[in-house]
Tab-separated table of C-alpha atoms in Angstrom:
chain	number	residue	atom	x	y	z
F	1206	MET	CA	34.879	-9.977	-16.192
F	1207	LYS	CA	36.901	-11.100	-13.230
F	1208	ILE	CA	40.514	-10.949	-12.148
F	1209	GLY	CA	40.768	-14.148	-10.181
F	1210	SER	CA	37.500	-14.234	-8.307
F	1211	THR	CA	37.088	-10.466	-8.148
F	1212	ASP	CA	34.622	-8.704	-10.406
F	1213	ILE	CA	35.943	-5.653	-12.174
F	1214	VAL	CA	33.721	-2.762	-11.202
F	1215	ASP	CA	35.901	0.085	-12.412
F	1216	CYS	CA	38.889	0.535	-14.687
F	1217	LYS	CA	41.136	3.518	-15.308
F	1218	ILE	CA	44.329	4.128	-17.220
F	1219	GLY	CA	46.013	6.822	-15.212
F	1220	THR	CA	43.162	9.200	-14.535
F	1221	THR	CA	41.263	8.287	-17.678
F	1222	GLN	CA	38.087	6.304	-17.181
F	1223	VAL	CA	37.831	3.139	-19.240
F	1224	ASN	CA	34.249	2.296	-20.135
F	1225	LYS	CA	34.740	-0.769	-22.333
F	1226	ILE	CA	37.367	-3.483	-22.716
F	1227	TYR	CA	37.631	-5.561	-25.863
F	1228	LEU	CA	39.561	-8.727	-26.566
F	1229	GLY	CA	40.002	-8.435	-30.288
F	1230	SER	CA	36.542	-7.435	-31.458
F	1231	ASN	CA	34.779	-9.047	-28.511
F	1232	LEU	CA	33.404	-6.789	-25.790
F	1233	VAL	CA	34.422	-8.500	-22.529
F	1234	TRP	CA	33.660	-5.780	-20.004
F	1235	GLU	CA	31.577	-2.630	-19.871
F	1236	LYS	CA	31.368	-0.199	-17.005
F	1237	ALA	CA	27.976	-0.485	-15.403
F	1238	SER	CA	25.688	2.492	-15.824
F	1239	PRO	CA	24.719	4.163	-12.571
F	1240	LEU	CA	21.282	3.294	-11.296
F	1241	LEU	CA	18.605	5.827	-10.439
F	1242	LEU	CA	19.409	6.110	-6.737
F	1243	ASP	CA	23.124	6.284	-7.509
F	1244	LEU	CA	22.381	9.471	-9.415
F	1245	TYR	CA	19.582	10.819	-7.232
F	1246	PRO	CA	20.148	9.523	-3.689
F	1247	ASP	CA	18.477	10.503	-0.434
F	1248	ALA	CA	15.135	8.912	-1.206
F	1249	ASP	CA	12.907	8.267	1.786
F	1250	ALA	CA	11.787	5.021	0.255
F	1251	ALA	CA	12.215	3.263	-3.040
F	1252	TYR	CA	10.360	0.173	-4.205
F	1253	SER	CA	10.777	-1.397	-7.569
F	1254	LEU	CA	10.914	-4.635	-9.465
F	1255	ARG	CA	14.243	-3.462	-10.828
F	1256	LYS	CA	17.365	-2.652	-8.852
F	1257	LEU	CA	17.607	1.051	-8.077
F	1258	ARG	CA	20.928	1.354	-6.252
F	1259	THR	CA	24.190	-0.388	-7.097
F	1260	ALA	CA	25.141	-0.883	-3.457
F	1261	TYR	CA	21.781	-2.422	-2.570
F	1262	SER	CA	22.340	-6.079	-1.808
F	1263	GLY	CA	18.931	-7.006	-0.470
F	1264	SER	CA	15.951	-8.670	-2.040
F	1265	ALA	CA	13.261	-7.086	-4.181
F	1266	ILE	CA	10.187	-8.682	-2.645
F	1267	ARG	CA	9.048	-11.483	-0.370
F	1268	VAL	CA	6.479	-13.740	-1.951
F	1269	ARG	CA	3.968	-16.158	-0.443
F	1270	ARG	CA	2.856	-19.006	-2.644
F	1271	SER	CA	-0.694	-20.227	-2.568
F	1272	SER	CA	0.146	-23.927	-2.654
F	1273	ASP	CA	1.420	-24.148	0.914
F	1274	ASN	CA	1.732	-20.510	2.112
F	1275	ALA	CA	5.528	-20.793	2.239
F	1276	GLU	CA	7.376	-17.529	1.743
F	1277	GLN	CA	10.618	-16.720	-0.003
F	1278	ASP	CA	12.616	-13.603	-0.771
F	1279	ILE	CA	13.070	-12.923	-4.462
F	1280	ASN	CA	16.324	-11.245	-5.426
F	1281	PHE	CA	17.660	-9.517	-8.485
F	1282	VAL	CA	19.593	-11.040	-11.343
F	1283	GLY	CA	21.778	-8.256	-12.566
F	1284	ASN	CA	19.513	-5.272	-12.171
F	1285	GLU	CA	16.221	-7.039	-12.878
F	1286	LEU	CA	13.840	-9.145	-10.815
F	1287	ASP	CA	14.791	-12.802	-10.736
F	1288	THR	CA	11.608	-13.958	-12.401
F	1289	GLY	CA	13.038	-17.441	-12.912
F	1290	SER	CA	13.355	-17.993	-9.175
F	1291	LEU	CA	9.985	-16.343	-8.637
F	1292	LEU	CA	8.137	-18.644	-11.012
F	1293	SER	CA	10.062	-21.689	-9.834
F	1294	PHE	CA	9.150	-20.987	-6.214
F	1295	VAL	CA	5.487	-20.244	-6.853
F	1296	GLY	CA	4.899	-23.158	-9.189
F	1297	ALA	CA	1.509	-23.522	-10.821
F	1298	GLY	CA	-0.415	-21.486	-8.268
F	1299	ASP	CA	-0.493	-17.821	-7.298
F	1300	GLY	CA	2.263	-15.697	-5.777
F	1301	PHE	CA	1.404	-12.903	-3.367
F	1302	VAL	CA	3.662	-10.079	-2.201
F	1303	SER	CA	3.997	-9.869	1.575
F	1304	ILE	CA	6.930	-7.450	1.664
F	1305	TRP	CA	8.138	-4.948	-0.903
F	1306	TYR	CA	11.636	-4.069	0.243
F	1307	ASP	CA	12.838	-0.496	0.475
F	1308	GLN	CA	16.005	-0.098	-1.580
F	1309	SER	CA	16.767	3.393	-0.289
F	1310	GLY	CA	18.558	2.175	2.807
F	1311	SER	CA	15.979	3.748	5.103
F	1312	GLY	CA	14.383	0.443	6.013
F	1313	ASN	CA	10.877	1.599	5.112
F	1314	ASN	CA	9.710	-1.728	3.775
F	1315	ILE	CA	6.038	-1.896	2.918
F	1316	THR	CA	4.222	-4.957	4.085
F	1317	GLN	CA	0.947	-6.742	3.872
F	1318	LEU	CA	0.870	-9.684	6.239
F	1319	THR	CA	-2.831	-10.424	5.896
F	1320	ALA	CA	-2.961	-13.113	3.244
F	1321	THR	CA	-6.366	-12.153	1.909
F	1322	SER	CA	-5.196	-8.576	1.311
F	1323	GLN	CA	-1.942	-9.333	-0.428
F	1324	SER	CA	-1.306	-8.208	-3.976
F	1325	ARG	CA	-0.482	-10.773	-6.598
F	1326	ILE	CA	2.558	-10.906	-8.801
F	1327	VAL	CA	2.071	-14.417	-10.141
F	1328	ILE	CA	-1.327	-15.682	-11.186
F	1329	GLY	CA	-1.741	-19.306	-12.159
F	1330	GLY	CA	1.965	-19.823	-12.599
F	1331	VAL	CA	2.539	-16.848	-14.882
F	1332	LEU	CA	3.672	-13.331	-14.142
F	1333	SER	CA	0.883	-11.042	-13.108
F	1334	VAL	CA	-2.042	-10.344	-15.357
F	1335	ASN	CA	-4.696	-7.990	-14.069
F	1336	PRO	CA	-7.267	-10.424	-12.605
F	1337	GLU	CA	-10.152	-8.150	-13.533
F	1338	ASN	CA	-9.356	-8.746	-17.173
F	1339	SER	CA	-8.245	-12.323	-17.092
L	1286	MET	CA	10.711	0.061	11.254
L	1287	GLU	CA	9.204	3.517	11.408
L	1288	PRO	CA	6.528	4.634	8.975
L	1289	ILE	CA	7.289	7.681	6.908
L	1290	THR	CA	5.834	10.612	8.766
L	1291	PRO	CA	3.731	13.269	7.071
L	1292	ILE	CA	5.806	16.265	6.130
L	1293	ALA	CA	5.129	19.378	4.157
L	1294	THR	CA	7.174	18.444	1.167
L	1295	LYS	CA	7.215	15.231	-0.753
L	1296	ASN	CA	8.264	14.224	-4.185
L	1297	LEU	CA	6.993	10.944	-5.526
L	1298	PHE	CA	7.472	8.983	-8.690
L	1299	SER	CA	5.597	5.862	-9.612
L	1300	VAL	CA	5.316	3.575	-12.579
L	1301	GLY	CA	2.197	1.574	-13.153
L	1302	LYS	CA	-0.842	0.730	-15.170
L	1303	LEU	CA	-4.457	1.576	-14.536
L	1304	ASN	CA	-5.483	-1.524	-16.375
L	1305	GLY	CA	-3.738	-4.184	-18.320
L	1306	LEU	CA	-4.691	-7.240	-20.259
L	1307	ILE	CA	-1.127	-8.392	-20.198
L	1308	ALA	CA	1.209	-6.810	-17.726
L	1309	VAL	CA	4.249	-8.905	-17.079
L	1310	ASN	CA	6.385	-8.074	-14.077
L	1311	TYR	CA	3.938	-5.866	-12.241
L	1312	ILE	CA	2.424	-6.205	-8.804
L	1313	THR	CA	-1.341	-6.303	-9.119
L	1314	PHE	CA	-3.513	-4.356	-6.728
L	1315	SER	CA	-7.222	-4.874	-6.571
L	1316	SER	CA	-10.267	-3.504	-4.811
L	1317	SER	CA	-12.124	-6.786	-4.923
L	1318	PRO	CA	-10.740	-8.489	-3.016
L	1319	PHE	CA	-9.089	-5.486	-1.452
L	1320	SER	CA	-5.326	-5.518	-1.571
L	1321	GLY	CA	-2.864	-2.980	-0.330
L	1322	MET	CA	0.486	-2.650	1.323
L	1323	TYR	CA	1.484	-0.678	4.340
L	1324	TYR	CA	4.378	1.118	5.876
L	1325	GLY	CA	5.162	-0.714	9.052
L	1326	GLY	CA	1.991	-2.717	8.775
L	1327	THR	CA	-0.244	0.185	9.707
L	1328	ALA	CA	-3.550	0.721	8.002
L	1329	ALA	CA	-3.038	4.455	7.824
L	1330	SER	CA	-0.527	4.364	5.060
L	1331	GLN	CA	-1.484	1.951	2.399
L	1332	ILE	CA	-0.223	2.102	-1.105
L	1333	GLN	CA	-2.759	1.034	-3.602
L	1334	GLY	CA	-2.316	2.945	-6.766
L	1335	ILE	CA	-0.339	5.342	-8.811
L	1336	GLY	CA	-2.436	8.426	-8.359
L	1337	LEU	CA	-3.171	10.557	-5.356
L	1338	TYR	CA	-6.336	9.813	-3.470
L	1339	ALA	CA	-8.048	11.411	-0.530
L	1340	ILE	CA	-11.560	11.103	0.797
L	1341	SER	CA	-12.842	14.431	-0.431
L	1342	ASN	CA	-10.582	14.969	-3.363
L	1343	ILE	CA	-9.698	12.057	-5.553
L	1344	ASN	CA	-6.946	12.985	-7.905
L	1345	SER	CA	-5.314	10.334	-9.925
L	1346	LEU	CA	-4.359	9.274	-13.325
L	1347	THR	CA	-7.765	8.442	-14.629
L	1348	GLY	CA	-9.069	6.303	-17.399
L	1349	GLU	CA	-9.002	2.593	-17.855
L	1350	ASP	CA	-6.362	2.616	-20.522
L	1351	LEU	CA	-3.644	0.087	-21.081
L	1352	ASN	CA	-0.715	2.481	-21.044
L	1353	THR	CA	2.156	2.429	-18.654
L	1354	HIS	CA	2.068	5.681	-16.714
L	1355	LEU	CA	4.764	7.630	-14.974
L	1356	ALA	CA	3.131	9.683	-12.268
L	1357	ASN	CA	5.001	12.373	-10.424
L	1358	PHE	CA	3.440	14.062	-7.448
L	1359	TYR	CA	5.281	16.837	-5.762
L	1360	HIS	CA	4.369	19.207	-3.020
L	1361	ASN	CA	6.425	22.337	-2.681
L	1362	GLY	CA	3.998	24.766	-1.218
L	1363	SER	CA	1.443	23.921	-3.840
L	1364	SER	CA	0.618	20.465	-5.094
L	1365	TYR	CA	0.958	18.912	-8.458
L	1366	LEU	CA	0.479	15.602	-10.162
L	1367	ASP	CA	2.127	15.099	-13.493
L	1368	SER	CA	1.431	12.191	-15.762
L	1369	LYS	CA	4.095	11.659	-18.335
L	1370	ASP	CA	2.506	9.023	-20.493
L	1371	SER	CA	0.514	11.450	-22.586
L	1372	GLY	CA	1.773	14.752	-21.303
L	1373	THR	CA	-1.182	15.190	-18.981
L	1374	SER	CA	-0.616	17.350	-15.954
L	1375	VAL	CA	-3.082	17.813	-13.139
L	1376	ASP	CA	-2.887	20.654	-10.655
L	1377	LEU	CA	-4.131	19.280	-7.391
L	1378	GLY	CA	-4.685	22.636	-5.783
L	1379	SER	CA	-3.819	23.424	-2.230
L	1380	TYR	CA	-2.756	20.621	-0.001
L	1381	THR	CA	-1.110	21.817	3.139
L	1382	GLN	CA	0.654	18.566	3.700
L	1383	MET	CA	0.854	15.192	2.178
L	1384	ASN	CA	-0.016	12.378	4.499
L	1385	THR	CA	1.273	8.918	3.981
L	1386	ASN	CA	-2.257	7.666	3.598
L	1387	GLN	CA	-2.611	9.928	0.608
L	1388	ILE	CA	0.500	8.788	-1.135
L	1389	LEU	CA	-0.349	6.914	-4.253
L	1390	GLY	CA	-3.337	5.209	-2.840
L	1391	ARG	CA	-6.805	5.794	-1.604
L	1392	ASN	CA	-7.748	6.237	1.996
L	1393	LEU	CA	-9.395	3.173	3.469
L	1394	ALA	CA	-12.643	5.095	3.847
L	1395	ALA	CA	-12.675	6.377	0.290
L	1396	PRO	CA	-15.528	5.199	-1.879
L	1397	THR	CA	-13.301	4.233	-4.728
L	1398	SER	CA	-10.154	2.243	-4.885
L	1399	PHE	CA	-7.465	1.501	-7.312
L	1400	ASN	CA	-7.429	-1.490	-9.576
L	1401	GLY	CA	-4.158	-1.575	-11.330
L	1402	LEU	CA	-0.596	-2.614	-11.447
L	1403	VAL	CA	2.463	-1.039	-9.918
L	1404	GLN	CA	6.056	-1.558	-10.900
L	1405	GLU	CA	7.977	1.153	-9.130
L	1406	LEU	CA	7.510	3.733	-6.402
L	1407	ILE	CA	10.160	6.190	-5.215
L	1408	ILE	CA	9.593	8.740	-2.498
L	1409	TYR	CA	11.785	11.727	-1.695
L	1410	SER	CA	11.301	14.074	1.204
L	1411	THR	CA	12.662	16.971	-0.750
L	1412	GLY	CA	10.817	18.859	-3.424
L	1413	ASP	CA	13.780	19.566	-5.642
L	1414	ASP	CA	12.033	20.628	-8.805
L	1415	SER	CA	15.291	20.806	-10.723
L	1416	ASN	CA	15.758	17.088	-10.379
L	1417	ASN	CA	12.206	16.168	-11.314
L	1418	SER	CA	12.675	16.197	-15.046
L	1419	LEU	CA	15.990	14.368	-14.721
L	1420	ILE	CA	14.483	11.639	-12.562
L	1421	LYS	CA	11.519	11.275	-14.887
L	1422	SER	CA	13.847	11.049	-17.830
L	1423	ASN	CA	15.882	8.383	-16.075
L	1424	ILE	CA	12.765	6.331	-15.335
L	1425	ASN	CA	11.548	6.744	-18.879
L	1426	SER	CA	14.841	5.569	-20.282
L	1427	HIS	CA	14.267	2.263	-18.505
L	1428	TYR	CA	10.563	1.759	-19.111
L	1429	THR	CA	10.049	3.730	-22.358
L	1430	ILE	CA	6.806	5.285	-21.170
L	1431	TYR	CA	6.617	8.436	-23.238
């Protein structure tokens, strides 16, 4: 829910925290639950395909597609990996992870820049299936 | 971008599969062809699995099952690897330090390597045991592992 163009991130009446706002019987806003690193900060490094820290505004991963070796950062939608953008970018081929971004704020991204050693997240246009069993 | 340096205490949590016929939204690691990822692009610190591997002492979540595992390794003077999918805990014995090339992956020279899928990896430099169960519970509430 927005006031003008501003998202509501917190709401209090006096000092009382408001967790949900209803219009009639319709839930229109709910206070976001804290993410893992909001509760347990100070990680050296944190990699995930979900968002781990509310203040993290970076991407989840950088993906190289097999069709032309182009690369693109894949972000989050809400707190989950934007799999729509991932599949759209990769197309019918394979998608390989070249960077898994560190969400801790420490900048300890893990990388694999050698194409032949990169791990796959999309295989044949679908989200990863273990190739040894496919 | 500095690699994480080996220190005496680490606390690691990872979510992954050792095998999976269908594993949507995982990053797939394989030994053939080899795949791994590195801190700072250095070969000494690859991440390739969800267990703990070293040349002479391979400790990991074993078994080619299809479960999602939550592995917690912590080093607080002793070493420990705890798998929360089936309540399995493995005492790793005495490691004096945990090197980055032993974190959740095999050493490049190790005879075995990890074939599996990884979804999440979180590394703390503190071995706060009191938070371990809370962090594991938080992860489980998202992935419903155990």
